[in-house]
CSV table of C-alpha atoms in Angstrom, one decimal:
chain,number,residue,atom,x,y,z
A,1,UNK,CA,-33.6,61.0,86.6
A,2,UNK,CA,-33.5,59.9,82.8
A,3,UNK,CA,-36.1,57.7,81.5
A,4,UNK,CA,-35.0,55.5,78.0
A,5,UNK,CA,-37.5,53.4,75.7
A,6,UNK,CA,-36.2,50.5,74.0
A,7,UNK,CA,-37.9,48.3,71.7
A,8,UNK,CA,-37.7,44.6,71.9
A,9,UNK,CA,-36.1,43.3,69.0
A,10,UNK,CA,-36.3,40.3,67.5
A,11,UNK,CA,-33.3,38.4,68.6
A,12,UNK,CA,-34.1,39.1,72.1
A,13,UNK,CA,-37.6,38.1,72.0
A,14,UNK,CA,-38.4,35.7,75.0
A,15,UNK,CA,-35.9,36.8,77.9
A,16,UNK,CA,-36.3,38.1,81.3
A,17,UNK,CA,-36.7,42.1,81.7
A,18,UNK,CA,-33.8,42.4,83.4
A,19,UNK,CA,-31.6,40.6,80.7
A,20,UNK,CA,-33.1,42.8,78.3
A,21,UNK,CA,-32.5,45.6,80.4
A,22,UNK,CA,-28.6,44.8,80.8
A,23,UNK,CA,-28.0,44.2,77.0
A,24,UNK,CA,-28.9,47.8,76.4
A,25,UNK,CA,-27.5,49.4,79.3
A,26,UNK,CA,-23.7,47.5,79.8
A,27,UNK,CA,-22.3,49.6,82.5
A,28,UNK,CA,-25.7,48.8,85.1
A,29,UNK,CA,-24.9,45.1,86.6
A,30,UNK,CA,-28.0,42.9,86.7
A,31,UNK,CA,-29.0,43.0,90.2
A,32,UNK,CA,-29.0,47.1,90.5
A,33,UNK,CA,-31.7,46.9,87.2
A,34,UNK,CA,-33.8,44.0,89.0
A,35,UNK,CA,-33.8,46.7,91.7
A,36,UNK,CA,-35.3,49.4,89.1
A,37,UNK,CA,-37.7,47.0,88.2
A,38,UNK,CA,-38.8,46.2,91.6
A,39,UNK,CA,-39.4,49.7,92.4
A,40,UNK,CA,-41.5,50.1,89.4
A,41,UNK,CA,-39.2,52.1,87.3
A,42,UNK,CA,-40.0,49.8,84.6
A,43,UNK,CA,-43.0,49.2,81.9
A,44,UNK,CA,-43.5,47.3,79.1
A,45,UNK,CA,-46.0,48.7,76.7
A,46,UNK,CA,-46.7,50.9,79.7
A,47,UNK,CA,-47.8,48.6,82.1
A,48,UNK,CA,-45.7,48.2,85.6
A,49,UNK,CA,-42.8,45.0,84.8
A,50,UNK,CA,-42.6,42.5,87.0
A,51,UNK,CA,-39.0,40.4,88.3
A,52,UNK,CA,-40.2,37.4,86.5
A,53,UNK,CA,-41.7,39.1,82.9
A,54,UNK,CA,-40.2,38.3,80.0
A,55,UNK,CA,-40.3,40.7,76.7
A,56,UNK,CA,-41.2,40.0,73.1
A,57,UNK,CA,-40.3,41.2,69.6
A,58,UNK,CA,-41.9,44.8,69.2
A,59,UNK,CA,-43.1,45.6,72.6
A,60,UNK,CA,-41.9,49.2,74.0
A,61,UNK,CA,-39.5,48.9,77.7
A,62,UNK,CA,-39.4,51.7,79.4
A,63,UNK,CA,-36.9,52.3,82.4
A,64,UNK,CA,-36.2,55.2,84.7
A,65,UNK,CA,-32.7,55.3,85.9
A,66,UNK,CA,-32.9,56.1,89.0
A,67,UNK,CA,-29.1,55.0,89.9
A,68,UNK,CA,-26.3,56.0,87.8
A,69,UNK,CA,-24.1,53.1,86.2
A,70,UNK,CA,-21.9,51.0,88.2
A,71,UNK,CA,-19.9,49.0,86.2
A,72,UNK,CA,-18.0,52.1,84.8
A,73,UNK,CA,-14.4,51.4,82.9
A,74,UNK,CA,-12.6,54.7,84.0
A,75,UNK,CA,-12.2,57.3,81.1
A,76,UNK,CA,-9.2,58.4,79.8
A,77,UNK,CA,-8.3,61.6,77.9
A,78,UNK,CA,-6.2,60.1,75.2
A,79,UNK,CA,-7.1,61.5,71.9
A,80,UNK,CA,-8.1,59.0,69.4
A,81,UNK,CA,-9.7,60.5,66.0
A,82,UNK,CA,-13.3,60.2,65.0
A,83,UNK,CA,-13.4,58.9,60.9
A,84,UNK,CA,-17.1,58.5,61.5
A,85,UNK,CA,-19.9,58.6,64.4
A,86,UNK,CA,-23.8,58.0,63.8
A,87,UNK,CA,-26.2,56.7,66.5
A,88,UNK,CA,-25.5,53.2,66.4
A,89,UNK,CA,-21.6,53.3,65.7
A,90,UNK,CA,-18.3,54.9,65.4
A,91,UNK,CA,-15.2,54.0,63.3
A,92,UNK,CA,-12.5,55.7,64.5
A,93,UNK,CA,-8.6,55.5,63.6
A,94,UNK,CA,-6.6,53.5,66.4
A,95,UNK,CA,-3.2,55.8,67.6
A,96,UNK,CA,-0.4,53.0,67.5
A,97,UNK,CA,0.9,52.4,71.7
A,98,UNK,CA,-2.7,51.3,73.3
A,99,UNK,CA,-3.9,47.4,73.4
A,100,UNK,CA,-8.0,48.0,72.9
A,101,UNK,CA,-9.2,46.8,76.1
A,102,UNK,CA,-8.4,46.4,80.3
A,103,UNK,CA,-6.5,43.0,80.6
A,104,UNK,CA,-4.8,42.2,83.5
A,105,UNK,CA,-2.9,44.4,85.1
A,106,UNK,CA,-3.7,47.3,82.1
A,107,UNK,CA,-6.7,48.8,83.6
A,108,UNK,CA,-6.5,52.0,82.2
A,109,UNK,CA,-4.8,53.9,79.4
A,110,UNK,CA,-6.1,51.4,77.3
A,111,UNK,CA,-8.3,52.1,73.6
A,112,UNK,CA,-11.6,51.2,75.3
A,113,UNK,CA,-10.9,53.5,78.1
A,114,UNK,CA,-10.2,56.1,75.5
A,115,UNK,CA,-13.6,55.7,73.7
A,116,UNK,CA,-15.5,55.7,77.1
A,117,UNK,CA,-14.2,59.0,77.9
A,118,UNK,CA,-15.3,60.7,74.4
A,119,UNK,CA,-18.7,59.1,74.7
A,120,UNK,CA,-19.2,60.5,78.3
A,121,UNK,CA,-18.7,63.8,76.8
A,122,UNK,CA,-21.5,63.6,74.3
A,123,UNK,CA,-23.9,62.2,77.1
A,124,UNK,CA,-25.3,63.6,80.6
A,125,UNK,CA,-24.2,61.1,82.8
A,126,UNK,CA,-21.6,58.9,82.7
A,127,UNK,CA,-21.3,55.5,81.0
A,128,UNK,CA,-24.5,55.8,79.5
A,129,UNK,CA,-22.6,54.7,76.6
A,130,UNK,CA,-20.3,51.6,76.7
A,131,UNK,CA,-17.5,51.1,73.8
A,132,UNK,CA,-18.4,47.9,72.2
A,133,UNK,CA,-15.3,46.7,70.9
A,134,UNK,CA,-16.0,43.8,68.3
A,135,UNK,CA,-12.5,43.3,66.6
A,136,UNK,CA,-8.8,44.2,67.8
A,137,UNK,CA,-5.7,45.6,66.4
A,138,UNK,CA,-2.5,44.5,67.9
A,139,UNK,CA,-1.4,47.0,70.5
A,140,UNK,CA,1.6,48.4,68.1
A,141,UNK,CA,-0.8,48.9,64.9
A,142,UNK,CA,-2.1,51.6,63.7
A,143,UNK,CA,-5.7,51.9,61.7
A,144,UNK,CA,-9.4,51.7,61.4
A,145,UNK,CA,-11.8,50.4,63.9
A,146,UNK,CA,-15.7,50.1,64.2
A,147,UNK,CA,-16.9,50.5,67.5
A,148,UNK,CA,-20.7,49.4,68.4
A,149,UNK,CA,-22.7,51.9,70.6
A,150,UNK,CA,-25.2,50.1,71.0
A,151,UNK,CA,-26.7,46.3,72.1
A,152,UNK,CA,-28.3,45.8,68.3
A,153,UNK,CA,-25.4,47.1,66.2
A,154,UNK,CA,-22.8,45.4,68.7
A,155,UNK,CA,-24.8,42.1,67.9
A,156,UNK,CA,-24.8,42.7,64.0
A,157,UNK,CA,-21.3,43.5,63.6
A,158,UNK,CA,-20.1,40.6,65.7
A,159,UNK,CA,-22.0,38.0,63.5
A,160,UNK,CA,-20.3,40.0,60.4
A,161,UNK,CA,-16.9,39.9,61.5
A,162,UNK,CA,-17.3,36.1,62.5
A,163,UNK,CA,-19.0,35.1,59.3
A,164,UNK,CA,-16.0,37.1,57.3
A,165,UNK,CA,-18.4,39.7,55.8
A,166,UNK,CA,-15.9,42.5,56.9
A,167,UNK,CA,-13.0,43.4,54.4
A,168,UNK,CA,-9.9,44.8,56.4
A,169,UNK,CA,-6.7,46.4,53.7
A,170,UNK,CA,-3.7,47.3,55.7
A,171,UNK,CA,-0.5,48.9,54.5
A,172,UNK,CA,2.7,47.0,55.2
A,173,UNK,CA,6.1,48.3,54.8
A,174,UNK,CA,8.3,44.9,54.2
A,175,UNK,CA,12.2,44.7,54.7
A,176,UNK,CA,13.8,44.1,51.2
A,177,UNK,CA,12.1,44.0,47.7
A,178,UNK,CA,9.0,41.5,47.3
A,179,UNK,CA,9.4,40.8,43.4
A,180,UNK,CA,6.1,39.6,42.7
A,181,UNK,CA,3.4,42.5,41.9
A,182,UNK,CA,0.8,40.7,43.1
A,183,UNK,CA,0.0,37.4,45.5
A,184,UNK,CA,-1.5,35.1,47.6
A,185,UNK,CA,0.2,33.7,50.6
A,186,UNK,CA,-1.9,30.3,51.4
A,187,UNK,CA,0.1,28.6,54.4
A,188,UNK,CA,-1.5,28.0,57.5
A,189,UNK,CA,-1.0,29.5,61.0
A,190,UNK,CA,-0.8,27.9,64.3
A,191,UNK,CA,0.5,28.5,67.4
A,192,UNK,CA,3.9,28.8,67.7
A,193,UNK,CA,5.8,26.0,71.0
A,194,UNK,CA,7.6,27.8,72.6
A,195,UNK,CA,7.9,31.5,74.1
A,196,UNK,CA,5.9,33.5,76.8
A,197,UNK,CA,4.0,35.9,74.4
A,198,UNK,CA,1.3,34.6,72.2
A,199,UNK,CA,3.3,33.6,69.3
A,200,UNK,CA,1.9,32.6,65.6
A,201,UNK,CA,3.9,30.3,62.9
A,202,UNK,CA,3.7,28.8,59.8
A,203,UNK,CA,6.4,26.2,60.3
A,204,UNK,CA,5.5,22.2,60.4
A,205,UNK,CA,6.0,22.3,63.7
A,206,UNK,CA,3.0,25.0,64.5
A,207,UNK,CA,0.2,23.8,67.0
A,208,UNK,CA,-3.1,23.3,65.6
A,209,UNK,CA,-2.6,25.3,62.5
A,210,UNK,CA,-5.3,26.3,60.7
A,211,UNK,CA,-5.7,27.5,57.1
A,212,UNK,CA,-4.9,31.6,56.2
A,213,UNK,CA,-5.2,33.1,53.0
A,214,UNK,CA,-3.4,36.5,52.6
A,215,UNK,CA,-3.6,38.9,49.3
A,216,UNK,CA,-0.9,41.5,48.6
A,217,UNK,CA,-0.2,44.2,46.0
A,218,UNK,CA,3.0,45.8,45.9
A,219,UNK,CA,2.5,49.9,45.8
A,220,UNK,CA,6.0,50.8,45.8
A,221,UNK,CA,9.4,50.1,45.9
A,222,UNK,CA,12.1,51.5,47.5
A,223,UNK,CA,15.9,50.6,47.6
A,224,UNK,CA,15.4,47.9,50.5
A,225,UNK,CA,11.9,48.2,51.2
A,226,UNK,CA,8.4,47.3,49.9
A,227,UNK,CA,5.4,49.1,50.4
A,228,UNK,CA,2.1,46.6,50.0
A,229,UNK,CA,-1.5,46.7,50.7
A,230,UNK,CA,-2.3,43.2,52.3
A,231,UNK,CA,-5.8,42.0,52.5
A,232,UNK,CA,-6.1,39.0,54.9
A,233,UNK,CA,-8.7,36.9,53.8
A,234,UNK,CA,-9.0,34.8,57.3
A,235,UNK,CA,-8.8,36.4,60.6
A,236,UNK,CA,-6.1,34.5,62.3
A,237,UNK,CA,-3.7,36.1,65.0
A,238,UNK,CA,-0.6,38.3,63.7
A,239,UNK,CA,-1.8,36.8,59.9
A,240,UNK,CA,0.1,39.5,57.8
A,241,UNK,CA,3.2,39.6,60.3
A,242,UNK,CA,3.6,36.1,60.0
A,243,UNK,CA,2.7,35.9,56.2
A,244,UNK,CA,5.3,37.9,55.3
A,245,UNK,CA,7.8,37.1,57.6
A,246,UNK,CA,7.3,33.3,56.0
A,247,UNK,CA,7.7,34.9,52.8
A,248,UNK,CA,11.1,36.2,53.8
A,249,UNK,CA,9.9,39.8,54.1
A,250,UNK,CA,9.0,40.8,57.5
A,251,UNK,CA,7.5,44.0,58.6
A,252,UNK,CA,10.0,46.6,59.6
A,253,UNK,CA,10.2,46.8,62.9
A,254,UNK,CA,8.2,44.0,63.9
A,255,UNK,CA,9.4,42.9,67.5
A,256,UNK,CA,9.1,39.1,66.9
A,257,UNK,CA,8.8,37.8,63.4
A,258,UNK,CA,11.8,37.3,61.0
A,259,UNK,CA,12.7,36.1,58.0
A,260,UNK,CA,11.5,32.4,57.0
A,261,UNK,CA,9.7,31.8,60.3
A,262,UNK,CA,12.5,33.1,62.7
A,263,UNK,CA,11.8,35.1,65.9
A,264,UNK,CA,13.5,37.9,67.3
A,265,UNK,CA,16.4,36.3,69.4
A,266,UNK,CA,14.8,39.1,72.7
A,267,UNK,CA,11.3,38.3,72.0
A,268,UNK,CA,11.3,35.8,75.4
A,269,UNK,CA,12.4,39.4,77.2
A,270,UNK,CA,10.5,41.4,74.8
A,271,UNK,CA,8.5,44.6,76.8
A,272,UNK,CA,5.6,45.5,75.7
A,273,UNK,CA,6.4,49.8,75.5
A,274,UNK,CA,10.1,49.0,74.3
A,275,UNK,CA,10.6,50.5,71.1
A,276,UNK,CA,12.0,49.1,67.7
A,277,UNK,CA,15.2,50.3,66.7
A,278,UNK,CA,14.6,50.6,62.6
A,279,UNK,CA,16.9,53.6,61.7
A,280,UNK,CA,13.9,55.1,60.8
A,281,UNK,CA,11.2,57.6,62.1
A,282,UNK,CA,9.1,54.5,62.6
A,283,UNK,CA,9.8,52.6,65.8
A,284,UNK,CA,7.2,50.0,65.9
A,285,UNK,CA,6.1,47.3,63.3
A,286,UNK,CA,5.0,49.2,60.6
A,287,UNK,CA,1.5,48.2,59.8
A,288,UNK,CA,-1.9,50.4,59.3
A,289,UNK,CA,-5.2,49.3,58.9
A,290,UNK,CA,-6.1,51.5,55.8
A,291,UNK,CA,-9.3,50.6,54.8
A,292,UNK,CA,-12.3,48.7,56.4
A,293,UNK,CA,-15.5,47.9,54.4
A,294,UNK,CA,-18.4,46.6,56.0
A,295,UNK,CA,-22.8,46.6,55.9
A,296,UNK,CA,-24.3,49.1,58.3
A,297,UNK,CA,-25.4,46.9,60.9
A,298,UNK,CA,-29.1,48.9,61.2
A,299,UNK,CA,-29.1,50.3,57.7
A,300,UNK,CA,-27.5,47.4,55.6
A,301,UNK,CA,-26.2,49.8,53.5
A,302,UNK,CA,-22.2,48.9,52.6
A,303,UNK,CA,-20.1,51.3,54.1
A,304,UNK,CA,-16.1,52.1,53.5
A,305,UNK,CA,-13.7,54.1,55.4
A,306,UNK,CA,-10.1,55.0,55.3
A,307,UNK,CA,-7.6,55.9,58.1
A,308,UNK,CA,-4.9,58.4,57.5
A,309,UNK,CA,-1.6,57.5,58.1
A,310,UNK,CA,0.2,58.3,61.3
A,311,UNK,CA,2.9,60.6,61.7
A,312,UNK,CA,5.9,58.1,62.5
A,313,UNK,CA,4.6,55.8,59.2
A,314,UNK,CA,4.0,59.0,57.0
A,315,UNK,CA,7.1,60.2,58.1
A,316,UNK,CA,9.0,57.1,57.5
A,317,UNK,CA,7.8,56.5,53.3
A,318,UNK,CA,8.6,61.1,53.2
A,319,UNK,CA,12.5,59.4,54.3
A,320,UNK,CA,12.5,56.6,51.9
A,321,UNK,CA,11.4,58.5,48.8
A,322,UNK,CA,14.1,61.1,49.9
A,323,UNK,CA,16.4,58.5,49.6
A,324,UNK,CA,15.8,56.9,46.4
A,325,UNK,CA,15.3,60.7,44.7
């Protein structure tokens, strides 16, 4: 039996004990920790709870687990690397191949079932730890991540990504030769008419566009290709994918977006684990979240981490710097 102490906090002043109880511990359903609480396996500032009690900034909740978790997502042993871990989070950098949580018929083998498998090796019973997952990467990019392990930092980080505090920089590898050095794509996105995936569009014809600001820098040029660092500066779906593609430079290998706001004549068949063909190592889109920069969400203190670059990207600049030598 493991016994925890939480202390209320602030935002959560004023619920029930057994909401408070199920902020901190995501993988217990409500009614399993009304049933700790009705078996006395709860006190607040060391006094029995009761059903009905609700908490208040700065008391002390103590719970006994006397169950283990039952709302487990099932851990999978897919390696996905560590950039940084303390007590309240993790950044790690996202392998390129796994959407980042169960939707649907994807249950497993997915980013968050990844996480919950390394965090149920750093605790003694299972699920103790939940991933909190507070902002995605499409399924075929590559890059950095925070990951909340806990109800406060989850909390923090959610209201920072929302209120755009978070600066994301990913590196983009472009078909042809962008000739400005630097720039600012300003046209909005909406949601592309027609199709069966989630499509995005800058065209007049867009659905309920709404305004997306992208900044570029070009790093290096090769014979039909552009390297950049792109810096969204509003969080809309696909936003550098469809930038660029508007700009008449779309991603290499990206399954959907073309030149001047075309799509991919397959992407109404498109698979979701079909490869790219590029003629080069890479055989997705090529994109990489590079570099994410964000205030601890307990410390405050401003925090920035980069990803390395995977293999099939790394691989691909090595071919194109052969090529122009």
């Amino acid at each position: 039996m493991l016994t925890f102490e939480f202390t209320v906090e602030h935002a959560l002043t004023g619920i029930r004990i057994d909401s408070f109880l199920a902020k901190h511990l995501r993988n217990y359903n409500t009614w399993r920790l009304q049933r700790f609480v009705a078996a006395g396996g709860v006190t607040i500032n060391n006094s029995r709870a009761e059903q009905t009690d609700r908490v208040f900034s700065g008391q002390r909740v103590t719970v006994k687990l006397i169950e283990p978790p039952d709302k487990l997502l099932e851990p999978d042993a897919i390696a996905v690397p560590v950039v940084y871990q303390d007590p309240w989070l993790m950044v790690i950098n996202k392998p390129a191949g796994l959407i980042c949580h169960p939707v649907g018929m994807n249950q497993d083998q997915t980013l968050a079932n990844a996480l919950q498998y390394q965090l149920d090796q750093q605790t003694s019973c299972k699920g103790l730890l939940r991933p909190g997952i507070v902002h995605r990467l499409d399924k075929q990019t590559s890059g950095a991540m925070v990951v909340a392990l806990t109800h406060a930092a989850h909390a923090e980080l959610s209201s920072s990504f929302e209120a755009s505090r978070v600066s994301k920089s990913y590196l983009a590898l472009v078909e042809g030769r962008v000739a400005e050095e630097n720039g600012t794509m300003n046209w909005p996105i909406g949601r592309a008419p027609t199709g069966r995936h989630v499509l995005m569009s800058c065209l007049a014809d867009a659905r309920s566009p709404r305004p997306s600001r992208t900044q570029y820098s070009v790093l290096k040029r090769f014979v039909n290709y552009t390297l950049v660092l792109a810096t969204p500066r509003t969080g809309r779906n696909h936003q550098i994918r469809v930038h660029f593609a508007r700009l008449g430079h779309p991603l290499v290998g990206d399954e959907f977006y073309m030149a001047n706001g075309k799509f991919h004549p397959f992407y109404e068949t498109f698979e979701e684990n079909r490869q790219v063909e590029t003629g080069l190592p890479i055989k997705r889109h090529a994109l990489h979240a590079y570099r994410l920069n964000f205030a601890h969400p307990i410390t405050n203190l401003w925090m920035s981490f980069c990803a390395s670059l995977p293999d099939d990207f790394g691989k691909t600049l090595k071919v194109l710097s052969e090529k122009d030598s």
